[in-house]
XYZ file of C-alpha atoms in Angstrom:
202
model
C -26.277 -64.264 51.144
C -27.582 -61.301 48.391
C -31.487 -61.116 47.889
C -31.089 -59.564 44.232
C -28.452 -60.032 42.264
C -27.780 -56.247 39.341
C -25.446 -55.470 36.632
C -25.110 -51.622 36.164
C -23.442 -50.905 32.547
C -22.663 -47.243 31.355
C -20.938 -46.051 27.509
C -20.232 -42.757 27.337
C -22.119 -42.384 24.115
C -24.333 -44.048 21.493
C -21.804 -44.862 19.296
C -19.868 -46.821 21.870
C -20.102 -50.600 22.010
C -21.493 -52.008 25.324
C -20.657 -55.826 24.821
C -17.650 -56.221 27.559
C -19.248 -55.120 29.927
C -22.761 -57.162 29.268
C -20.711 -60.498 28.328
C -19.024 -60.276 31.679
C -22.610 -59.267 33.272
C -24.352 -62.373 31.306
C -20.981 -64.600 32.787
C -22.321 -63.861 36.401
C -25.438 -65.009 35.938
C -27.205 -62.125 36.498
C -31.448 -61.754 35.308
C -31.840 -59.867 32.457
C -34.630 -57.720 33.976
C -31.851 -56.915 36.583
C -29.550 -55.758 34.135
C -29.923 -51.470 33.586
C -27.881 -50.052 30.830
C -27.390 -46.236 29.976
C -25.966 -44.567 27.053
C -24.402 -41.317 28.579
C -21.453 -39.159 29.857
C -20.480 -39.899 33.293
C -20.077 -36.027 34.495
C -23.159 -36.955 36.768
C -25.584 -39.345 38.367
C -28.194 -37.808 36.269
C -29.005 -40.906 34.514
C -32.661 -42.265 33.893
C -31.389 -46.562 34.016
C -29.024 -45.218 36.871
C -31.901 -44.001 39.424
C -34.348 -46.468 38.421
C -31.859 -49.258 39.739
C -31.031 -47.193 42.922
C -35.098 -47.315 43.106
C -34.826 -51.181 42.682
C -32.608 -51.934 45.290
C -32.473 -52.705 48.292
C -30.647 -53.991 51.595
C -28.753 -56.884 51.043
C -28.873 -56.743 47.185
C -25.875 -56.878 45.377
C -24.639 -54.615 42.098
C -22.074 -55.515 39.908
C -19.807 -52.418 38.007
C -17.039 -53.777 35.388
C -15.014 -51.008 36.324
C -15.492 -47.930 38.645
C -15.284 -45.603 35.925
C -18.562 -47.073 34.511
C -20.237 -45.787 37.414
C -18.874 -42.745 36.954
C -16.246 -40.011 36.547
C -16.986 -36.990 38.755
C -14.754 -37.875 42.012
C -16.890 -36.470 44.677
C -20.102 -37.903 43.588
C -18.952 -41.654 42.745
C -17.909 -40.884 46.351
C -21.082 -39.894 48.085
C -23.007 -42.425 45.692
C -21.064 -44.984 46.983
C -21.513 -44.210 50.239
C -25.265 -43.917 49.965
C -25.532 -47.243 47.954
C -23.182 -49.369 51.374
C -24.194 -46.998 53.558
C -27.836 -46.248 53.208
C -29.438 -48.784 50.670
C -27.317 -51.297 52.580
C -26.331 -53.231 49.324
C -22.970 -54.931 48.046
C -21.184 -53.737 45.346
C -18.091 -55.826 43.737
C -16.300 -53.872 41.009
C -14.897 -56.889 38.478
C -11.996 -54.883 37.794
C -10.685 -54.021 40.881
C -10.917 -56.747 43.396
C -9.753 -55.330 46.236
C -13.267 -53.076 45.292
C -15.803 -55.791 46.611
C -17.757 -54.626 49.834
C -18.368 -58.667 50.534
C -15.220 -59.167 51.637
C -12.899 -57.086 54.222
C -15.449 -55.757 56.383
C -13.759 -55.844 59.275
C -11.828 -51.924 60.199
C -8.972 -52.796 58.435
C -10.873 -53.951 55.465
C -12.804 -51.025 55.318
C -9.655 -48.753 55.656
C -8.770 -50.145 52.852
C -11.095 -50.423 50.262
C -11.989 -46.873 50.946
C -8.360 -45.666 50.285
C -8.344 -47.826 46.854
C -11.754 -46.192 46.112
C -10.639 -42.565 46.452
C -7.844 -43.013 44.727
C -9.680 -44.965 41.679
C -11.837 -42.156 41.729
C -9.063 -39.329 41.325
C -8.149 -41.535 38.162
C -11.539 -41.749 36.706
C -12.392 -38.089 37.007
C -8.424 -37.251 36.013
C -8.960 -38.951 33.039
C -11.962 -37.223 32.201
C -10.535 -33.557 33.095
C -7.725 -34.853 30.597
C -10.370 -35.834 27.795
C -11.819 -32.003 28.138
C -7.707 -31.108 27.153
C -7.315 -33.020 24.498
C -10.231 -31.798 23.561
C -9.663 -28.201 23.789
C -6.159 -28.499 22.007
C -7.867 -30.291 19.139
C -10.197 -27.625 18.337
C -7.778 -25.309 18.797
C -5.284 -27.143 16.487
C -7.968 -27.492 13.622
C -8.785 -23.547 13.864
C -5.472 -22.837 13.395
C -5.750 -24.859 10.515
C -8.356 -22.704 9.400
C -11.800 -25.137 10.499
C -14.312 -23.650 11.243
C -16.902 -24.671 13.818
C -20.472 -24.247 13.982
C -22.882 -22.453 11.590
C -21.355 -21.423 8.254
C -22.370 -17.464 8.253
C -25.130 -15.951 6.200
C -24.737 -14.517 3.007
C -25.405 -10.485 2.615
C -28.134 -9.375 0.679
C -28.237 -8.241 -2.515
C -28.993 -4.675 -1.951
C -25.032 -4.900 0.878
C -22.871 -3.368 -1.951
C -25.471 -0.462 -2.477
C -26.315 0.221 0.667
C -22.848 0.036 1.892
C -21.811 3.254 -0.460
C -24.381 4.846 0.373
C -23.795 4.692 4.229
C -19.764 5.432 3.546
C -21.178 8.306 1.127
C -22.883 9.736 3.935
C -26.001 9.609 2.189
C -27.708 7.704 5.015
C -26.997 6.146 8.541
C -25.283 3.534 9.649
C -28.446 2.350 11.420
C -30.509 2.823 7.979
C -27.663 1.581 6.065
C -28.107 -1.899 8.006
C -32.334 -1.478 8.150
C -32.211 -1.221 4.340
C -29.754 -4.508 4.494
C -32.522 -6.263 7.134
C -29.535 -6.660 9.727
C -28.618 -5.487 13.485
C -26.241 -2.276 12.802
C -23.523 -4.055 14.662
C -23.908 -7.265 12.075
C -23.371 -4.607 9.044
C -20.549 -3.021 10.644
C -19.150 -6.060 10.859
C -19.765 -7.070 7.340
C -18.811 -4.017 5.957
C -15.168 -4.009 7.717
C -14.591 -7.433 6.312
C -15.724 -6.200 2.889
C -12.954 -3.191 3.634
C -10.380 -5.139 4.341
C -10.372 -7.005 1.198
C -9.203 -4.206 -1.155
C -7.030 -3.227 1.754
């Protein structure tokens, strides 16, 4: 029998709701003090509440998570954390959405073998989904840029004396460096702005 029962909850951002995971944990009568929650990406295990939970866990404790992707989304790191928790810490883990991932049952060789296969498949799926999310984000950004949507900080306006400095430079009254200095701009920035200005009249 487990010494203490814990639950771990993770949502990817502060905007996401954790209600479904919390409700599932409370239905198991897990003490409130034994529920740990991070509102953070699952790309790695540098999460404050997860680290605090791991420090608390002792041999024969029982840990519940709602689904494998709540533990994380990095294939290699999920497998490593699973090994640390079950082998080094000596705890049991129950993945509520996947009954085969319950280390309390099937502790014989075949049960462990099947559990390891399921874990590896699900971990791979979790990381693949994370990669798909990144791909969709990149495609969305590219599509937005194609529509003319601008990202990042808006460009600084040119100083009032830019046009005069530009004319003097083009008429060879002053050097490029002097023109940029007069506008308090780096040489490369002044030159870039000059080209942009000239392209408007071509």
